[in-house]
Coordinates of C-alpha atoms in Angstrom, one line a residue:
Chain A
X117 CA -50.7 22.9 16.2
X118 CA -52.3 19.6 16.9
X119 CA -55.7 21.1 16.9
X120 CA -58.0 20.0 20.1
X121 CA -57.4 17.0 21.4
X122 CA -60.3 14.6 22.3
X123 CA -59.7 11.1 24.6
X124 CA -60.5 8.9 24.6
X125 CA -61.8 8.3 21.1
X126 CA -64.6 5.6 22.1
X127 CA -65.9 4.6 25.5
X128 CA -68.3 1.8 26.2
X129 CA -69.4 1.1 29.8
X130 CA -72.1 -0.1 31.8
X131 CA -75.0 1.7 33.1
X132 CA -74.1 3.6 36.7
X133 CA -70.4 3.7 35.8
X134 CA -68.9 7.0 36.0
X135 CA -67.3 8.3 32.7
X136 CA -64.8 11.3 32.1
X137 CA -64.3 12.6 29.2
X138 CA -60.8 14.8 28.3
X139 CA -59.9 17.7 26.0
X140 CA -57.3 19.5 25.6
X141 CA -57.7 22.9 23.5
X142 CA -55.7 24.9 21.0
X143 CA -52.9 26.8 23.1
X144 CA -54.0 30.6 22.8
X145 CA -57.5 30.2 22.6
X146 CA -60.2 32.0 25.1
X147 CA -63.5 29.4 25.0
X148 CA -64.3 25.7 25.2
X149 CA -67.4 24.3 24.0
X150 CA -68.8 20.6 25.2
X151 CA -70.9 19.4 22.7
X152 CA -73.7 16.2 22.4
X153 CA -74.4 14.9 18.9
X154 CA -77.0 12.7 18.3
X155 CA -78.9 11.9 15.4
X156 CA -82.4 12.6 16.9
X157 CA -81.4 16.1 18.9
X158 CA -78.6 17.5 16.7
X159 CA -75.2 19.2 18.2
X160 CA -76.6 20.8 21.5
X161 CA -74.4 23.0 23.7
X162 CA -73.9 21.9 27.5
X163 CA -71.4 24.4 28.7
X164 CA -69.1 26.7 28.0
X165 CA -66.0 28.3 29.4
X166 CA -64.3 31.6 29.2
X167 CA -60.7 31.9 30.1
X168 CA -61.4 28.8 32.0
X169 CA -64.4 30.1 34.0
X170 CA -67.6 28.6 33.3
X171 CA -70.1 31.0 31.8
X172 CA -73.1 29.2 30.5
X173 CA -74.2 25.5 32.0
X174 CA -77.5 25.6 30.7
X175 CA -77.0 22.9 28.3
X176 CA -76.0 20.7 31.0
X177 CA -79.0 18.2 31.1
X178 CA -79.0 17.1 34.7
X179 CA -77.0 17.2 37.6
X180 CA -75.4 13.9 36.8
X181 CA -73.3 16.1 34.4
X182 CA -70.2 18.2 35.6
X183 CA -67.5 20.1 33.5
X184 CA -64.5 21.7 34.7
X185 CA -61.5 23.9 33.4
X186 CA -58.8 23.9 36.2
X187 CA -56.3 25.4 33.9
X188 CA -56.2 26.5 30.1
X189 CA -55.2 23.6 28.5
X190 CA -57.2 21.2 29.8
X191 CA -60.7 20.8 30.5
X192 CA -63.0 17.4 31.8
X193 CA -66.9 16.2 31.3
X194 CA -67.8 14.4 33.9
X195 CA -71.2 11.9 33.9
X196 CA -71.8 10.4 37.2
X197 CA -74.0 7.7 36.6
X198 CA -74.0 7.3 33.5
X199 CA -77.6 6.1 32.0
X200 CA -78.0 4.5 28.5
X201 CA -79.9 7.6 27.1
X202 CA -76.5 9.5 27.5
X203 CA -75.0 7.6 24.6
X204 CA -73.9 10.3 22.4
X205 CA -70.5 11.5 20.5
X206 CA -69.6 14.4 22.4
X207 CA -67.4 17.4 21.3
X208 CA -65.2 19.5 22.5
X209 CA -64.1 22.9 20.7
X210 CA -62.3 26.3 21.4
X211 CA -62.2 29.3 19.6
X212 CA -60.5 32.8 20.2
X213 CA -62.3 36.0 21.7
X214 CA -65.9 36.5 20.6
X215 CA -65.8 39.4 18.3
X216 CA -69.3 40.1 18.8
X217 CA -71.0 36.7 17.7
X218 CA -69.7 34.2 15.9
X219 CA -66.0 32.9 15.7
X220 CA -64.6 30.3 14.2
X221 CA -65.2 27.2 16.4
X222 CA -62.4 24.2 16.2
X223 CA -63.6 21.2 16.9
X224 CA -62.2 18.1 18.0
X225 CA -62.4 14.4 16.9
X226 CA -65.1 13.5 19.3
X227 CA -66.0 10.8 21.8
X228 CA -68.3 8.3 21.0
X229 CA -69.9 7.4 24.5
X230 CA -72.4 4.0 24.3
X231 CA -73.8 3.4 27.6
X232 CA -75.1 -0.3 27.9
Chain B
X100 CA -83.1 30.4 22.2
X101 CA -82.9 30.7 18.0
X102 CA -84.1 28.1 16.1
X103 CA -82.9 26.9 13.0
X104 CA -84.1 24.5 10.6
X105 CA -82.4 22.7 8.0
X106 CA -83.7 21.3 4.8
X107 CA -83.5 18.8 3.4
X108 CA -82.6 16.8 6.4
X109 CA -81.5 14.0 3.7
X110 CA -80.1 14.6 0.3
X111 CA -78.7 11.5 -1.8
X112 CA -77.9 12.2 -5.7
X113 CA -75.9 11.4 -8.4
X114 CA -72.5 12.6 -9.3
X115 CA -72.4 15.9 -11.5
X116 CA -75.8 16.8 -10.2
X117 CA -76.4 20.3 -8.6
X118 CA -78.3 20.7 -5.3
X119 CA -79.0 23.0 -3.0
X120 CA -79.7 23.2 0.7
X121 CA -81.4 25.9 3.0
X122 CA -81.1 27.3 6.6
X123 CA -83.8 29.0 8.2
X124 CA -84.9 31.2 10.8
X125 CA -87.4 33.5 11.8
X126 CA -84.5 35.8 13.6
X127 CA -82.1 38.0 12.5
X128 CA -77.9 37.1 12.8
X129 CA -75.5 38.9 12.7
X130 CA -73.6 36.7 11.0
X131 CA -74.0 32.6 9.7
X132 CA -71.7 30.0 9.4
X133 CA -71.5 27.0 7.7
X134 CA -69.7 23.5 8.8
X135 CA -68.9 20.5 7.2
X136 CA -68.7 17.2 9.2
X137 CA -67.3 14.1 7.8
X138 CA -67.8 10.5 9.3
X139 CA -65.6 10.3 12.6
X140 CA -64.7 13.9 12.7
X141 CA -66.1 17.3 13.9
X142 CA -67.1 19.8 12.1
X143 CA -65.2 21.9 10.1
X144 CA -65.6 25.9 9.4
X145 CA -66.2 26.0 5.5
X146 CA -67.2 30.2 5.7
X147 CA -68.3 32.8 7.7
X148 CA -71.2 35.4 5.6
X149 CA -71.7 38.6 7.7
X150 CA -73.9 41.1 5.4
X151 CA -77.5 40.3 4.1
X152 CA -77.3 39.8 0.7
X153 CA -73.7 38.5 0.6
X154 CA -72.4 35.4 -1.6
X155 CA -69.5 34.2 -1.2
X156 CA -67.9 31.2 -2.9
X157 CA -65.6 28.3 -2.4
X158 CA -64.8 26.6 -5.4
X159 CA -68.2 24.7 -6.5
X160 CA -69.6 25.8 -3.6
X161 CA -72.0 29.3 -3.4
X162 CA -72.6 30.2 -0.1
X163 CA -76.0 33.2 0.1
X164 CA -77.1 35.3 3.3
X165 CA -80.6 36.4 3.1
X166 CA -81.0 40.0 2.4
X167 CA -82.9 40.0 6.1
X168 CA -80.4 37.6 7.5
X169 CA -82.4 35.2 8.4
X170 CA -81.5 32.5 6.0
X171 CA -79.1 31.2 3.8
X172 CA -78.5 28.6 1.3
X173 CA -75.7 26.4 0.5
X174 CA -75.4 25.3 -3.8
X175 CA -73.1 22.8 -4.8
X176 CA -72.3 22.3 -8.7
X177 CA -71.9 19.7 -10.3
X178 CA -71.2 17.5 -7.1
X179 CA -68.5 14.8 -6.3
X180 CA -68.6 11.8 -3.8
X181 CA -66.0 14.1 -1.9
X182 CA -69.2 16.7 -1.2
X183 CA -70.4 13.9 1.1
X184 CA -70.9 14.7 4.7
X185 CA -73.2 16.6 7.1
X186 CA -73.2 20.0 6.4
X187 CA -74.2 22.1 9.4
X188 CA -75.3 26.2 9.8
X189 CA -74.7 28.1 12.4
X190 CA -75.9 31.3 13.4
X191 CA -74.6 34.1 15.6
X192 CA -75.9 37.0 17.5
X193 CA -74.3 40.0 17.9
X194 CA -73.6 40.9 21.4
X195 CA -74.6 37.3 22.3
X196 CA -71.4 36.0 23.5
X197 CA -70.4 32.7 22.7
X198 CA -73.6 30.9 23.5
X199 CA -75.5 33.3 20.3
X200 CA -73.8 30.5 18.1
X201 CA -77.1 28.3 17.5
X202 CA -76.4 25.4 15.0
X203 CA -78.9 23.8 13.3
X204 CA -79.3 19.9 12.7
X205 CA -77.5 19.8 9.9
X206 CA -78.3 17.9 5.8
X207 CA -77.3 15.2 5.6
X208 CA -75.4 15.2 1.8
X209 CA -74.5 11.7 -0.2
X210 CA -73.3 11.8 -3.7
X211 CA -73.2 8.4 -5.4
X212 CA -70.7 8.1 -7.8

């Protein structure tokens, strides 16, 4: 398996631009994470989806944010406008049914978003 | 939300040197993971510990889950430039669903050769 697949890899783009992020997650696997990463705040959680239904969006730090899952092999971040404090490398990640806390989480490469 | 708290946020030493980074909380998992994250790349699994007390280890790495599963600790012997990364726990909650997996900052780890 190719693991999860992350594109694109780096995306640089002006403030107010919309950006979409894509990830694609191991075949067979129940949950997708979206991830932020940055140096000051850690890896934070913005959503999560189960069997491509979103279960927890608390993580999502504005309404300027969007996720979807149409199907199970493919799942979008959406940040529409984007604003320099969004610059971040965000993560996707699946895993396989929750056996009561805690399973393995794959991750992907990442995308390194700078917003200028 | 559970909090958990890394030290030492940075860690640089020399090769062959042992060192030993903590995770803490003040609640209880059910189980704690530990992730390594190399420049570029996401994390990666490195073990799972599930019952207080437990130590479990992975070549020069000892993993420890607190007797009240609230902490653990990561040792490296004698480390290598390869040990370099970010190493990142992460705890779970039983019954918690998916969102019970709170990681923590993360150490960041260089070895000099």
């Amino acid at each position: 398996d190719a693991g999860v697949i992350q594109s694109p890899r780096h995306e640089v783009t002006e403030m107010g631009q919309e950006v979409t992020l894509r990830c694609k997650p191991i075949s067979g696997h129940d949950y997708l994470f979206w991830y932020r990463q940055t140096m000051m705040r850690g890896l934070e959680l913005l959503i999560y989806f189960n069997n491509n239904v979103p279960i927890d969006d608390s993580g999502m730090p504005e309404d300027r944010f969007s996720a979807k899952m149409p199907n199970a092999s493919f799942s979008t971040l959406k940040i529409q406008p984007s604003e320099p404090r969004d610059s971040a490398v965000y993560f996707c990640a699946s895993s396989l049914a929750n056996w009561g806390g805690g399973s393995e989480q794959f991750f992907g490469p990442g995308t390194r978003l700078t917003v200028l | 939300t559970q909090l958990l708290e890394q030290s030492p946020q940075f860690l640089s030493i020399q090769e062959g040197e042992n060192l030993t980074v903590y995770c803490n909380s003040s609640s209880v998992f059910s189980s704690l993971q530990w992730y390594r994250q190399e420049p570029g790349e996401g994390p990666v699994l490195l073990v799972t510990v599930v019952t207080g007390g437990e130590v479990k280890k992975l070549k020069r790495l000892t993993f420890q889950f607190g007797d009240a599963r609230k902490d653990s600790s990561l040792h490296i012997t004698a480390a290598q430039p390869g040990d370099t990364g970010l190493y990142l726990c992460a705890g779970a909650v039983a019954g918690g669903g998916a969102d019970g997996l709170t990681f923590g900052k993360g150490t960041h780890l260089i070895i000099q050769p």
